Short mmCIF file of C-alpha atoms in Angstrom, two decimals:
data_model
loop_
_atom_site.label_atom_id
_atom_site.label_comp_id
_atom_site.label_asym_id
_atom_site.label_seq_id
_atom_site.Cartn_x
_atom_site.Cartn_y
_atom_site.Cartn_z
CA MET A 10 0.00 0.00 0.00
CA LYS A 11 1.17 3.55 -0.72
CA GLN A 12 0.25 7.01 0.50
CA ALA A 13 -1.31 9.77 -1.66
CA SER A 14 -3.14 13.08 -1.34
CA MET A 15 -6.66 12.96 -2.77
CA HIS A 16 -9.36 15.59 -3.34
CA VAL A 17 -12.53 15.20 -1.29
CA THR A 18 -14.72 15.21 -4.39
CA SER A 19 -12.83 12.22 -5.81
CA LEU A 20 -13.73 10.00 -2.83
CA THR A 21 -16.94 7.99 -2.47
CA LEU A 22 -18.25 6.15 0.56
CA ASP A 23 -18.25 2.37 0.82
CA GLU A 24 -21.68 0.96 -0.03
CA LEU A 25 -20.60 -2.27 1.72
CA ASN A 26 -19.63 -0.48 4.94
CA PRO A 27 -19.88 -2.98 7.84
CA ARG A 28 -21.56 -0.25 9.91
CA HIS A 29 -24.67 -0.58 7.69
CA ALA A 30 -27.14 -3.41 8.26
CA GLN A 31 -27.84 -3.43 4.52
CA PRO A 32 -25.70 -2.30 1.55
CA THR A 33 -26.43 1.20 0.27
CA SER A 34 -26.78 2.23 -3.37
CA SER A 35 -25.63 5.86 -3.54
CA LEU A 36 -23.54 8.50 -1.79
CA GLU A 37 -26.68 10.15 -0.39
CA GLU A 38 -27.98 6.84 0.95
CA SER A 39 -24.61 6.04 2.54
CA ILE A 40 -24.53 9.44 4.26
CA ALA A 41 -28.13 9.02 5.44
CA ALA A 42 -27.26 5.60 6.92
CA ILE A 43 -24.26 7.03 8.81
CA LEU A 44 -26.32 9.92 10.13
CA ASP A 45 -29.18 7.61 11.08
CA LYS A 46 -26.84 5.54 13.24
CA ASP A 47 -25.83 8.52 15.40
CA THR A 48 -26.47 12.04 14.14
CA ASP A 49 -25.00 13.79 17.19
CA LYS A 50 -21.68 11.97 16.85
CA ILE A 51 -21.31 13.01 13.21
CA LEU A 52 -22.11 16.63 14.11
CA ARG A 53 -19.47 16.54 16.84
CA LEU A 54 -17.01 14.99 14.40
CA ALA A 55 -17.77 17.74 11.88
CA ARG A 56 -17.13 20.41 14.54
CA SER A 57 -13.82 18.77 15.41
CA ILE A 58 -12.75 18.67 11.74
CA ALA A 59 -13.75 22.31 11.32
CA GLU A 60 -11.66 23.34 14.33
CA ARG A 61 -8.63 21.03 14.10
CA GLY A 62 -8.76 19.35 10.69
CA LEU A 63 -8.62 15.59 10.12
CA ASN A 64 -6.67 13.48 12.58
CA PRO A 65 -3.22 13.12 10.92
CA THR A 66 -2.41 10.03 13.01
CA GLU A 67 -5.20 7.98 11.38
CA LEU A 68 -5.16 8.05 7.59
CA ILE A 69 -8.08 7.23 5.32
CA VAL A 70 -7.81 3.90 3.45
CA VAL A 71 -8.99 4.05 -0.17
CA MET A 72 -9.40 1.41 -2.88
CA PRO A 73 -9.45 2.58 -6.54
CA ASP A 74 -12.23 0.85 -8.47
CA SER A 75 -12.65 1.91 -12.10
CA GLU A 76 -13.29 5.67 -11.90
CA LEU A 77 -14.19 5.56 -8.19
CA ASN A 78 -12.02 5.84 -5.09
CA ILE A 79 -13.91 3.85 -2.46
CA VAL A 80 -13.27 4.69 1.18
CA LEU A 81 -12.66 1.41 3.02
CA GLU A 82 -11.60 2.99 6.32
CA GLY A 83 -12.71 6.46 7.46
CA ASN A 84 -16.26 6.60 6.07
CA ARG A 85 -17.53 8.65 9.03
CA ARG A 86 -14.75 11.21 8.63
CA ILE A 87 -15.24 11.54 4.87
CA ALA A 88 -19.03 11.73 5.31
CA ALA A 89 -18.59 14.59 7.78
CA LEU A 90 -16.12 16.32 5.45
CA LYS A 91 -18.47 16.02 2.47
CA LEU A 92 -21.35 17.38 4.53
CA LEU A 93 -19.26 20.37 5.55
CA HIS A 94 -18.41 21.13 1.93
CA LYS A 95 -21.89 20.37 0.63
CA PRO A 96 -24.54 20.49 3.39
CA GLY A 97 -27.22 19.71 0.79
CA LEU A 98 -26.14 16.06 1.03
CA ALA A 99 -27.84 15.86 4.45
CA PRO A 100 -31.30 14.22 4.28
CA ASN A 101 -33.27 17.13 5.79
CA VAL A 102 -33.20 20.93 5.96
CA GLN A 103 -32.51 21.04 9.69
CA LEU A 104 -29.30 19.03 9.35
CA GLN A 105 -28.31 20.95 6.24
CA ARG A 106 -28.45 24.17 8.24
CA LYS A 107 -26.42 22.70 11.09
CA PHE A 108 -23.60 21.52 8.83
CA ALA A 109 -23.65 24.81 6.93
CA ALA A 110 -23.35 26.74 10.20
CA ILE A 111 -20.34 24.66 11.27
CA ALA A 112 -18.65 25.07 7.88
CA ALA A 113 -19.17 28.84 7.86
CA LYS A 114 -16.90 29.27 10.88
CA ALA A 115 -13.75 27.60 9.57
CA GLU A 116 -11.47 26.67 6.70
CA ILE A 117 -12.56 23.15 5.69
CA PRO A 118 -9.82 21.03 4.06
CA TRP A 119 -10.31 19.89 0.47
CA ARG A 120 -7.44 17.42 0.25
CA VAL A 121 -7.04 14.27 2.34
CA GLN A 122 -3.99 12.11 2.98
CA CYS A 123 -4.94 8.52 2.08
CA ILE A 124 -3.46 5.05 2.03
CA ILE A 125 -4.15 3.36 -1.31
CA ALA A 126 -5.04 -0.32 -1.11
CA GLU A 127 -5.08 -2.53 -4.20
CA SER A 128 -8.02 -4.59 -2.92
CA ARG A 129 -10.33 -5.13 0.03
CA GLN A 130 -8.33 -8.22 0.90
CA GLN A 131 -5.12 -6.22 1.19
CA ALA A 132 -6.69 -3.66 3.53
CA ALA A 133 -8.82 -6.10 5.56
CA PRO A 134 -6.25 -7.19 8.22
CA TRP A 135 -5.41 -3.59 9.11
CA ILE A 136 -9.03 -2.44 9.21
CA LYS A 137 -9.96 -5.42 11.39
CA LEU A 138 -7.11 -4.60 13.77
CA ARG A 139 -8.27 -0.99 13.93
CA HIS A 140 -11.81 -1.90 15.02
CA THR A 141 -11.51 -5.05 17.15
CA GLY A 142 -9.76 -3.90 20.30
CA GLU A 143 -6.40 -4.69 21.85
CA ASN A 144 -5.97 -8.10 20.21
CA LYS A 145 -3.57 -9.19 22.97
CA GLY A 146 -1.41 -6.09 22.46
CA VAL A 147 -1.26 -6.12 18.66
CA GLY A 148 -4.10 -3.60 18.36
CA VAL A 149 -4.67 -0.25 20.06
CA VAL A 150 -4.15 -0.56 23.84
CA LYS A 151 -6.32 2.03 25.60
CA TRP A 152 -4.97 4.19 28.42
CA ASP A 153 -6.19 3.56 31.92
CA SER A 154 -7.56 6.42 34.03
CA ALA A 155 -4.15 7.31 35.50
CA GLU A 156 -2.56 7.50 32.05
CA VAL A 157 -5.40 9.69 30.78
CA SER A 158 -4.96 11.97 33.77
CA ARG A 159 -1.22 12.34 33.23
CA PHE A 160 -1.70 13.20 29.53
CA SER A 161 -4.57 15.61 30.23
CA GLY A 162 -2.44 17.46 32.72
CA ARG A 163 0.12 18.20 29.99
CA SER A 164 -2.34 19.23 27.28
CA ASN A 165 -5.00 20.92 29.41
CA SER A 166 -3.37 24.36 29.36
CA THR A 167 -3.52 24.57 25.58
CA GLU A 168 -7.19 23.56 25.61
CA LYS A 169 -7.88 26.29 28.16
CA ALA A 170 -6.12 28.76 25.86
CA ARG A 171 -8.28 27.71 22.90
CA LEU A 172 -11.42 28.07 25.00
CA LEU A 173 -10.39 31.58 26.02
CA THR A 174 -9.87 32.62 22.38
CA GLU A 175 -13.41 31.45 21.60
CA ALA A 176 -14.72 33.51 24.52
CA MET A 177 -12.73 36.56 23.41
CA ASN A 178 -14.28 36.39 19.95
CA ALA A 179 -17.73 36.41 21.55
CA TRP A 180 -17.11 38.93 24.32
CA PHE A 181 -15.29 41.58 22.28
CA ALA A 182 -16.56 41.02 18.76
CA ASP A 183 -16.68 44.76 18.00
CA ASP A 184 -12.98 45.36 18.75
CA ALA A 185 -11.35 44.56 15.40
CA ASP A 186 -7.78 45.15 16.66
CA LEU A 187 -8.28 42.83 19.60
CA ILE A 188 -9.89 40.15 17.42
CA ALA A 189 -6.87 40.36 15.07
CA ASP A 190 -4.51 39.82 18.04
CA VAL A 191 -6.65 36.88 19.20
CA ALA A 192 -6.36 35.30 15.75
CA THR A 193 -2.57 35.74 15.75
CA VAL A 194 -2.24 34.21 19.21
CA ARG A 195 -4.54 31.30 18.37
CA GLU A 196 -2.59 30.42 15.24
CA ASN A 197 0.99 31.15 16.29
CA ARG A 198 1.25 31.64 20.08
CA ILE A 199 -1.38 29.33 21.55
CA THR A 200 1.12 27.50 23.80
CA ASN A 201 2.33 30.84 25.20
CA LEU A 202 -1.25 31.76 26.08
CA GLY A 203 -1.56 28.28 27.58
CA ARG A 204 1.36 28.99 29.91
CA MET A 205 -0.41 32.10 31.16
CA VAL A 206 -3.91 30.67 31.68
CA GLY A 207 -2.45 27.41 33.00
CA ASP A 208 -1.10 29.39 35.96
CA PRO A 209 -3.80 29.52 38.70
CA ASP A 210 -2.49 32.85 40.04
CA ILE A 211 -2.81 34.42 36.58
CA ARG A 212 -6.33 33.06 36.18
CA LYS A 213 -7.34 34.30 39.62
CA ARG A 214 -6.10 37.86 38.98
CA LEU A 215 -7.55 38.02 35.46
CA GLY A 216 -10.85 36.86 36.87
CA ILE A 217 -11.34 33.78 34.70
CA SER A 218 -11.67 30.06 35.36
CA PHE A 219 -12.59 26.99 33.31
CA ASP A 220 -15.24 24.31 33.71
CA GLY A 221 -15.36 21.66 30.98
CA ASP A 222 -15.93 23.51 27.72
CA SER A 223 -16.88 26.75 29.51
CA VAL A 224 -15.00 29.91 30.47
CA ILE A 225 -16.26 31.54 33.66
CA SER A 226 -15.74 35.27 34.17
CA GLU A 227 -15.61 36.84 37.63
CA PHE A 228 -15.80 40.45 36.43
CA PRO A 229 -18.07 42.35 34.04
CA LYS A 230 -16.72 42.15 30.48
CA GLU A 231 -16.09 45.89 30.27
CA ARG A 232 -13.83 45.63 33.36
CA MET A 233 -11.88 42.74 31.82
CA HIS A 234 -11.49 44.28 28.36
CA ARG A 235 -8.43 46.38 29.16
CA ILE A 236 -6.27 43.65 30.69
CA LEU A 237 -7.29 40.98 28.18
CA ALA A 238 -6.60 43.33 25.26
CA ARG A 239 -3.18 44.07 26.80
CA LEU A 240 -2.43 40.37 27.30
CA PHE A 241 -3.33 39.35 23.76
CA HIS A 242 -1.52 42.36 22.27
CA ASP A 243 1.64 41.44 24.18
CA LEU A 244 1.46 37.76 23.23
CA ALA A 245 0.75 38.57 19.58
CA GLY A 246 3.73 40.93 19.56
CA SER A 247 6.99 40.95 21.46
CA TYR A 248 6.27 38.61 24.37
CA SER A 249 8.09 35.38 23.56
CA VAL A 250 8.05 32.23 25.67
CA ASP A 251 11.34 33.27 27.28
CA LYS A 252 9.53 36.12 29.06
CA ILE A 253 6.76 34.01 30.63
CA LYS A 254 8.40 30.59 31.07
CA THR A 255 8.81 30.67 34.84
CA LYS A 256 6.43 31.39 37.69
CA ASP A 257 8.47 34.44 38.69
CA GLN A 258 8.31 35.83 35.15
CA ARG A 259 4.54 35.49 35.06
CA THR A 260 4.27 37.15 38.47
CA ASN A 261 6.43 40.02 37.20
CA TYR A 262 4.09 40.37 34.24
CA LEU A 263 1.12 40.83 36.58
CA GLN A 264 3.00 43.53 38.44
CA LYS A 265 3.84 45.26 35.16
CA VAL A 266 0.20 45.41 34.05
CA GLU A 267 -1.25 46.19 37.49
CA GLU A 268 -2.98 49.34 36.26
CA ASP A 269 -4.85 47.38 33.59
CA LEU A 270 -6.19 44.71 35.95
CA PRO A 271 -9.83 44.89 37.09
CA ARG A 272 -10.41 46.03 40.66
CA LEU A 273 -11.34 43.28 43.08
CA ALA A 274 -14.27 45.40 44.23
CA ASP A 275 -15.80 45.04 40.76
CA ARG A 276 -16.29 41.28 41.04
CA LEU A 277 -19.71 40.02 40.02
CA ASP A 278 -22.05 38.66 42.65
CA ALA A 279 -22.70 35.69 40.37
CA PRO A 280 -19.99 34.75 37.84
CA GLU A 281 -20.96 34.38 34.17
CA ARG A 282 -20.33 31.45 31.87
CA PHE A 283 -19.36 31.26 28.18
CA SER A 284 -19.64 27.84 26.54
CA ILE A 285 -18.47 26.93 23.03
CA THR A 286 -21.39 24.50 22.76
CA ASN A 287 -23.86 27.20 23.83
CA PRO A 288 -22.30 30.61 23.08
CA ALA A 289 -25.68 32.34 23.31
CA GLY A 290 -25.69 31.40 26.98
CA SER A 291 -22.49 33.32 27.68
CA ALA A 292 -24.23 35.53 30.23
CA ASP A 293 -25.76 32.68 32.23
CA PRO A 294 -24.94 33.04 35.96
CA VAL A 295 -23.03 30.13 37.52
CA GLU A 296 -25.00 28.74 40.44
CA ALA A 297 -23.83 25.80 42.51
CA ASP A 298 -26.08 22.75 42.90
CA GLU A 299 -28.98 24.39 41.14
CA THR A 300 -31.17 22.80 38.50
CA PRO A 301 -31.40 25.23 35.58
CA GLU A 302 -34.83 26.58 34.80
CA PRO A 303 -36.16 27.15 31.28
CA LYS A 304 -34.68 30.36 29.92
CA THR A 305 -36.27 32.93 27.70
CA PRO A 306 -34.50 33.25 24.34
CA LYS A 307 -31.68 35.78 24.32
CA PRO A 308 -31.10 38.19 21.45
CA PRO A 309 -28.51 36.93 18.94
CA ARG A 310 -24.90 37.89 19.55
CA ARG A 311 -23.72 40.94 17.67
CA ARG A 312 -22.02 40.07 14.43
CA ARG A 313 -18.27 40.28 14.43
CA PRO A 314 -16.91 43.07 12.21
CA ASP A 315 -15.66 41.93 8.84
CA PHE A 316 -11.97 41.25 9.26
CA GLU A 317 -10.52 38.66 6.95
CA LYS A 318 -7.24 37.20 8.01
CA ARG A 319 -7.01 35.04 4.88
CA LEU A 320 -8.02 35.58 1.29
CA PHE A 321 -11.73 34.89 0.61
CA GLN A 322 -11.91 33.51 4.15
CA SER A 323 -15.69 33.04 4.31
CA VAL A 324 -16.17 31.78 0.73
CA SER A 325 -16.72 28.13 -0.26
CA LEU A 326 -16.98 26.95 -3.87
CA HIS A 327 -18.61 23.58 -4.56
CA ASN A 328 -19.37 23.51 -8.28
CA VAL A 329 -16.36 24.95 -10.11
CA SER A 330 -13.96 22.61 -11.90
CA LEU A 331 -11.40 20.60 -9.94
CA ARG A 332 -8.42 22.71 -11.08
CA THR A 333 -10.18 25.97 -10.23
CA SER A 334 -11.18 24.55 -6.86
CA GLU A 335 -7.59 23.54 -6.10
CA VAL A 336 -6.21 26.97 -7.03
CA PHE A 337 -8.94 28.61 -4.94
CA GLN A 338 -8.24 26.44 -1.90
CA GLU A 339 -4.50 27.10 -2.13
CA ALA A 340 -5.16 30.85 -2.41
CA LYS A 341 -7.35 30.70 0.70
CA GLN A 342 -4.36 29.55 2.73
CA LEU A 343 -2.59 32.87 2.18
CA SER A 344 -2.36 35.19 5.16
CA ILE A 345 -3.12 38.71 3.94
CA ASP A 346 -0.95 40.29 6.62
CA GLU A 347 2.00 37.91 6.25
CA MET A 348 2.01 37.66 2.44
CA PRO A 349 0.41 40.86 1.12
CA ASN A 350 2.14 40.77 -2.29
CA ILE A 351 1.16 37.19 -3.12
CA ALA A 352 -2.34 37.72 -1.69
CA ALA A 353 -2.74 40.84 -3.83
CA ILE A 354 -1.77 38.97 -7.00
CA MET A 355 -4.02 36.02 -6.15
CA VAL A 356 -7.12 38.11 -5.44
CA ARG A 357 -7.00 39.33 -9.04
CA ILE A 358 -6.21 35.88 -10.47
CA VAL A 359 -8.87 34.04 -8.44
CA VAL A 360 -11.64 36.43 -9.48
CA ASP A 361 -10.69 36.06 -13.13
CA ILE A 362 -10.33 32.26 -13.27
CA VAL A 363 -13.56 31.62 -11.34
CA VAL A 364 -15.51 33.96 -13.63
CA LEU A 365 -13.98 32.28 -16.71
CA ASP A 366 -14.65 28.80 -15.33
CA VAL A 367 -18.32 29.55 -14.67
CA ALA A 368 -18.67 31.15 -18.11
CA ASP A 369 -17.21 28.01 -19.71
CA GLN A 370 -19.52 25.66 -17.82
CA LEU A 371 -22.67 27.65 -18.51
CA GLY A 372 -21.89 28.61 -22.09
CA TRP A 373 -21.95 32.36 -21.62
CA ASN A 374 -20.72 34.60 -24.41
CA ARG A 375 -16.96 34.65 -24.10
CA GLY A 376 -16.56 37.81 -26.16
CA GLN A 377 -15.60 39.93 -23.16
CA GLY A 378 -12.12 41.16 -23.86
CA ASP A 379 -11.14 42.58 -20.49
CA LEU A 380 -11.58 41.90 -16.79
CA LYS A 381 -14.21 44.59 -16.34
CA SER A 382 -16.41 43.01 -19.03
CA ARG A 383 -15.98 39.51 -17.61
CA ILE A 384 -16.90 40.60 -14.09
CA GLY A 385 -19.77 42.65 -15.47
CA ALA A 386 -21.16 39.64 -17.34
CA ALA A 387 -21.08 37.59 -14.14
CA LEU A 388 -22.76 40.34 -12.12
CA HIS A 389 -25.56 40.71 -14.69
CA GLN A 390 -26.20 36.96 -14.53
CA VAL A 391 -26.67 36.82 -10.75
CA ASP A 392 -28.00 40.32 -10.07
CA PRO A 393 -29.66 41.72 -13.19
CA ALA A 394 -31.65 44.30 -11.21
CA GLN A 395 -28.51 45.46 -9.39
CA ASN A 396 -30.33 45.43 -6.05
CA ASN A 397 -28.53 42.67 -4.15
CA PRO A 398 -26.86 44.37 -1.14
CA ALA A 399 -24.22 41.63 -0.91
CA LEU A 400 -22.99 42.58 -4.40
CA LYS A 401 -23.08 46.32 -3.87
CA ASP A 402 -19.31 46.68 -3.54
CA ALA A 403 -18.58 44.31 -6.44
CA TRP A 404 -20.75 46.49 -8.69
CA ARG A 405 -19.20 49.67 -7.34
CA PHE A 406 -15.60 48.49 -7.58
CA SER A 407 -15.82 47.04 -11.07
CA GLN A 408 -18.60 48.79 -12.97
CA LYS A 409 -19.53 52.09 -11.37
CA ASP A 410 -17.89 55.21 -10.01
CA GLU A 411 -14.90 53.57 -8.41
CA GLY A 412 -14.63 50.88 -11.08
CA ALA A 413 -11.77 52.30 -13.12
CA LEU A 414 -9.69 53.03 -10.05
CA VAL A 415 -10.24 49.65 -8.40
CA LEU A 416 -9.68 47.64 -11.59
CA LYS A 417 -6.49 49.61 -12.16
CA THR A 418 -5.42 48.57 -8.67
CA LEU A 419 -6.12 44.90 -9.49
CA HIS A 420 -3.98 45.17 -12.62
CA GLN A 421 -1.19 46.92 -10.72
CA PHE A 422 -1.13 44.08 -8.20
CA VAL A 423 0.03 41.81 -11.04
CA HIS A 424 1.81 44.04 -13.54
CA SER A 425 3.39 46.95 -11.64
CA TRP A 426 6.39 46.07 -9.46
CA GLN A 427 6.64 49.65 -8.26
CA PHE A 428 3.20 49.31 -6.70
CA ASN A 429 3.15 48.10 -3.08
CA PRO A 430 -0.28 46.73 -2.11
CA LEU A 431 -1.79 47.67 1.23
CA THR A 432 -3.30 44.86 3.27
CA SER A 433 -6.41 47.00 3.71
CA GLU A 434 -6.85 47.13 -0.08
CA VAL A 435 -6.46 43.37 -0.46
CA ARG A 436 -8.88 42.72 2.40
CA LYS A 437 -11.43 45.16 0.96
CA LEU A 438 -11.33 43.50 -2.46
CA SER A 439 -11.54 40.01 -0.96
CA LEU A 440 -14.66 41.02 0.96
CA ALA A 441 -16.18 42.75 -2.07
CA TYR A 442 -15.76 39.95 -4.60
CA GLY A 443 -16.33 37.00 -2.23
CA PRO A 444 -20.16 37.18 -2.50
CA LEU A 445 -19.91 37.29 -6.31
CA LEU A 446 -17.79 34.13 -6.37
CA THR A 447 -20.25 32.37 -4.08
CA GLN A 448 -23.29 33.32 -6.13
CA ILE A 449 -21.91 32.44 -9.56
CA ASP A 450 -20.72 29.10 -8.13
CA GLU A 451 -24.27 28.42 -6.88
CA LEU A 452 -25.57 29.42 -10.30
CA ILE A 453 -23.79 26.41 -11.85
CA GLU A 454 -25.82 24.02 -9.72
CA LYS A 455 -29.09 25.85 -10.44
CA LYS A 456 -28.55 25.93 -14.20
CA LYS A 457 -27.56 22.27 -14.39
CA ARG A 458 -30.61 20.93 -12.53
#
């Protein structure tokens, strides 16, 4: 057997999956059977994939069969991944909305590392070993409770740090600078944050604690804003691990930021809880030994300001050609702040190739000789009345008053080496053209029905 990287769309589920009481006859039926067995587990798996990606320690096993690549091992993972990319595969509207909501919050991988088996017989011994217990030590030997406890003690600080970043995004959604620092820390300095929140004295003085998947705050959010903004700004910037490695160093940090800390007199009478599984309940008081009573619905959380860390961050394309999809997914990995020149070039290229791809598939008139005409043709297809608010900036930047200036900027990104792109320009264009890419991609599916 050999290892290979495969595109999600090239994989199909096993219709002879041992998990099914009866063989299935289509991808949709296979997905329905997996969901029917335990819907909640697949939703939790999808959330895990959205947050952490696929488990790299357990590869998918695939068997090529004619033009199909049948998943022999990892059907649940691939089913969850397909549902994240195309929620319409779920058997009902309610589930479709749940998978769409999960997918909207993260970058979902398109490529999967697989082990290629020549036949079912070749893969069978390894799959059997994977699913039939310890097998006298040959299979997976589970940890006992003491071993789990020792491992959890080492990894728990990082999990606390991740929970705190989720709470920060909810508590201070309107502070774009702080949210940018949170994103930097989460991606590049999460273990440093873990050192800080893993220290009980730091937690006590910040006024936070952790309970399962919840963050508990001892102070009103407005009293915590200043110190938490300072902490994340420091960790995102100059504060390396060498400055917070020891207990004394962390104590010195508290002394340094004393003026930013909340006053002890401001503590809440009843602490508040934020949970990643129930973010709308972030203001629920924490009461000991109390059975919760039915709660009246709370107003939805305020929407986070648009701040794209990566190119076309919130856009997913499901119907463009494989090559276009691969280019698009690779472009989405670019950090606008870390690679502004490449991101600037790719925003122009991605818009053009997606528009051309859709035009090819739908047989539009290809007589448009310049980028403005090509974008204009796409806009007229999806918004002929020019009244879609999501496309307002795309119209304005490419066809109306600012069109000449913005299109000139797109061309300069590629052709003028004396032109240095600003990250704000790249981010603005990514946000403007993202809805257009989404809507012309959806148009492919509508036209082909």
